[in-house]
C-alpha angles and dihedrals in degrees: 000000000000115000114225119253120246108255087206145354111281107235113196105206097042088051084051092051094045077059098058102051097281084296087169088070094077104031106086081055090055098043085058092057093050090051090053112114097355127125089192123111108246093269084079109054102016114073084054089055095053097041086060084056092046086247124129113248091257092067085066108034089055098061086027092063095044111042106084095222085058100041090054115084112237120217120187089280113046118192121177108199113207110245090174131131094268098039090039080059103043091079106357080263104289086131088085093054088051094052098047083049096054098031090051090223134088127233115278095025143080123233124256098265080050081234107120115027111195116213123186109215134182110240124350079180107244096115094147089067111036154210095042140162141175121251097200094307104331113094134215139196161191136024086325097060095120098046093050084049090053092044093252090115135024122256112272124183106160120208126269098273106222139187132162120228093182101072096220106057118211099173103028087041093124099027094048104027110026099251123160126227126222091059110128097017096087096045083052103055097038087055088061085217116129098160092068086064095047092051090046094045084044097049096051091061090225111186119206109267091218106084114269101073107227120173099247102209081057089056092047092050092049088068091065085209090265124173111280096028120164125210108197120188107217106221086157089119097179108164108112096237097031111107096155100104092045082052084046103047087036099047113021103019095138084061089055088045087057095047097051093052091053098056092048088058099047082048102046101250132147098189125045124186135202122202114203122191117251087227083066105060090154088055090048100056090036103056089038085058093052089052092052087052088054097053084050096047089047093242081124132028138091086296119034113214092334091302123117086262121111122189125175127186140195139184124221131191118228122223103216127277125141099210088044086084084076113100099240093032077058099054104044080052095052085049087057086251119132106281086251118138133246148253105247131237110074087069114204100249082068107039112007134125102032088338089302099136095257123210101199121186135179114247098242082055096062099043091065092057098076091052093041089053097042090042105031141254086260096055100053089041089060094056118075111008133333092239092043112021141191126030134308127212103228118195121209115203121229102265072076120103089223110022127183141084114308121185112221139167109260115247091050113131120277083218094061088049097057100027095046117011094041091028094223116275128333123258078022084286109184116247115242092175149330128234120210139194093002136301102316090036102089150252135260133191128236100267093039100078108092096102133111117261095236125113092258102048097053083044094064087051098059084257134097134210095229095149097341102246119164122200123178126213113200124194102274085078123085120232090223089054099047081049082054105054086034089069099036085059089057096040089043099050104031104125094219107231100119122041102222095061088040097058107023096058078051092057091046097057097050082050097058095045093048078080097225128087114273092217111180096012088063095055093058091038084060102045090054097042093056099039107037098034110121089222144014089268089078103028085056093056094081088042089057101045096044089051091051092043086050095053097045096035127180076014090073098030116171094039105079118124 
């Protein structure tokens, strides 16, 4: 007799907590408000927190010793200082060594009095005005940042500077030209036709903004629109250099809102959830005050805008974890798991958020649905490219004349974008090298920019879009150092879960700060590393690293391809 074959791997603890009403829901939540203001590792604090939630200590200590916000000891004062790409090049990161001087405490400590905790994060998004960190949730930035933590300046955290290049916004509609949201939501569910929403999404050819480039009326379909189904909106923006979605959920949540009803209505779905970063505590309550407006405004409720159709939303806090933006990472994290991806089939449309078949979708993804249903699939497919259409927000880091977030139609010329639109770099700085699409997309030299910002124009240059952030590199800062930060990135942010990437992004990082070029050992490191790595997080590692070697030459020597 055959045996049947499993569907899914058979995790312990999740079907425990299934048991026990989807407690791990809340429990990375609650896991955050025990580590406030505690010095103590997790043993202390998280089996306390589980047996509140009917779970055994290891279904918190396991999430308690991986998440980044709950590893760091907390004092009285927390401040998380940014380590990222843009930050790292504002000033070749002696910013961290600054702010450990003046602080009197090192990062990953509390001082002696366990009044002020210092945490090194990757990426509070204000890379247009770095260096930059978070004291407790107010934010400050620029060449002074040592001086507004101490008290000597005042805290100073400018606003996103934006502009449209493209003449007919379709993401800063509301930012840029005064827009409202919530404009085509209520004819369309009042209409009771979904379908409307999936051909025009479909015939716009819209690719998923997060990185991966899914056709998102494909996702949708996968669904199948079965009882159950979840709709997430993805606001982990993790790329070091990509500050769109923070513009997007601070200024324009209500669009995002839109967009992501509107998916869950094209996909079948009655609850919709948006996961914020922690490192983005503007965006959160933001984006929870605009929810609470829709529920008042009756966009979300048991009966939409009088019609048979319920929709509820809620709005969770991440707890910061780089590989926990990818889908599956995201949804083991929203179950209270470890943010660690998963083995695929099953795909997540199928068997996602506690096995309910899961749409997610990044947020700059959602915002351009309302524009492409009140203006038609035709009209957004004739803007970019034929093969990749619509616009695409593009960051420029701070070592840039004009930084900020530009929407532009893909396809436009990297050159322009950095030549005209970013004005080269300030004080007339000379460009090393630009990074492109976050810390694993890729770097290109500067003759190398005249290239169309599509996937498969950067692909052909060893880069890749993933959120289009660009960050520039000018010559103050050393090539072995940017290698360097380039690999502790990898080592410090790898989830885990596969050992290749584990430790192989470990041993990467010992080659690079040996000083002297691996040779052969590289090339097997890298072999390994792209073909055996569970998800893109590893197999983009090589990519990345040749890219870099390519663009700063005898300088990097060893690490060619």
């Amino acid at each position: 007799m055959a045996v049947p074959r499993p569907t899914g791997r058979f995790d312990a603890l999740r079907a425990l907590s299934q048991r026990r009403g989807k407690a791990g829901g809340r429990l990375v939540e609650r896991l955050a408000h025990a580590r406030e203001g505690s010095a103590a590792g997790p043993g202390s604090w998280a089996p306390a927190v589980a047996a509140g939630l009917g779970l055994p200590a290891a279904a918190a200590l396991g999430p308690a010793a991986y998440y980044a916000d709950l590893i760091a000891p907390h004092g009285r004062r927390h401040v998380r200082v940014c380590s990222a790409t843009a930050c790292f090049a504002a000033q070749a990161g002696r910013h961290i060594t600054q702010v450990e001087q003046e602080l009197d405490v090192t990062v990953g400590t509390v001082s002696s009095d366990g009044g002020t905790s210092l945490q090194a994060v990757r990426c509070l998004g204000y890379c247009y005005a770095g260096p930059a960190a978070l004291d407790g949730a107010t934010p400050c930035t620029g060449p002074a940042l040592a001086d507004q933590l101490t008290g000597r300046a005042s805290p100073s955290a400018p606003r996103i500077p934006v502009s449209d290049d493209t003449g007919d916004p379709v993401l800063l509609a509301g930012v840029v030209a005064g827009e409202p949201a919530w404009q085509v939501w209520p004819g369309i569910v009042r209409s009771g036709d979904p379908d409307r929403i999936q051909r025009e999404v479909a015939a716009s050819g819209l690719r998923g903004r997060g990185g991966a480039g899914f056709r998102v009326a494909a996702k949708w379909e996968a669904a199948g629109r079965a009882p159950g189904t979840v709709v997430v909106a993805n606001g982990d923006e993790g790329d070091p250099g990509s500050y769109a979605d923070r513009l997007l959920m601070e200024d324009d949540p209500r669009r995002v809102l839109e967009g992501l009803a509107l998916a869950c209505f094209a996909c079948g779905a009655r609850r919709g959830v948006v996961l914020v970063r922690s490192e983005y505590p503007r965006a959160r309550a933001r984006m929870r005050e605009a929810v609470g407006e829709a529920y008042a405004d009756g966009h979300f409720g048991p009966s939409v805008h009088g019609t048979d159709t319920a929709l509820d939303v809620e709005v969770v806090e991440g707890a910061g974890s780089y590989v926990a933006g990818e889908e599956t990472a995201l949804i083991a994290s929203l179950e209270g798991d470890r943010g660690c991806a998963r083995p695929r089939p099953p795909y997540p449309t199928t068997r996602g958020l506690w096995d309910a078949p899961t749409v997610v979708n990044n947020v700059e993804t959602l915002a351009a649905v309302p524009w492409i249903v009140a203006r038609g699939g035709d009209a957004y497919a004739r803007r970019g490219t034929p093969e990749e259409t619509g616009t695409k927000l593009v960051c420029l880091s701070e070592r840039f004349a004009r930084p900020g977030v530009y929407e532009v139609e893909l396809g436009t010329s990297l050159l322009r974008i950095v030549t005209e639109l970013g004005g080269g770099l300030k004080d007339g700085g000379e460009p090393a090298a630009l990074q492109v699409g976050g810390p694993l997309g890729g770097f290109l030299a500067p003759g190398e920019l005249d290239v169309p910002l599509t996937t498969a124009g950067l692909a052909a240059r060893g880069a890749a879009l993933g959120h289009a952030g660009l960050v520039a590199f000018d010559q103050h800062t050393a090539p072995r150092d940017v290698l360097r930060h380039v690999w502790e990135f990898a080592a410090e942010e790898s989830c885990g879960a596969c050992s290749p990437c584990r430790v192989g992004s470990r041993r990467g990082r010992e080659l690079a700060d040996a000083g002297t070029g691996p040779g052969d050992e590289w090339k097997r490191l890298a072999h390994v590393l792209a073909e055996a790595s569970l998800c893109a997080f590893g197999r983009r590692i090589p990519p990345a690293v040749h890219s870099l070697a390519r663009v700063y030459g005898d300088r990097l020597a060893g690490w060619e391809p």
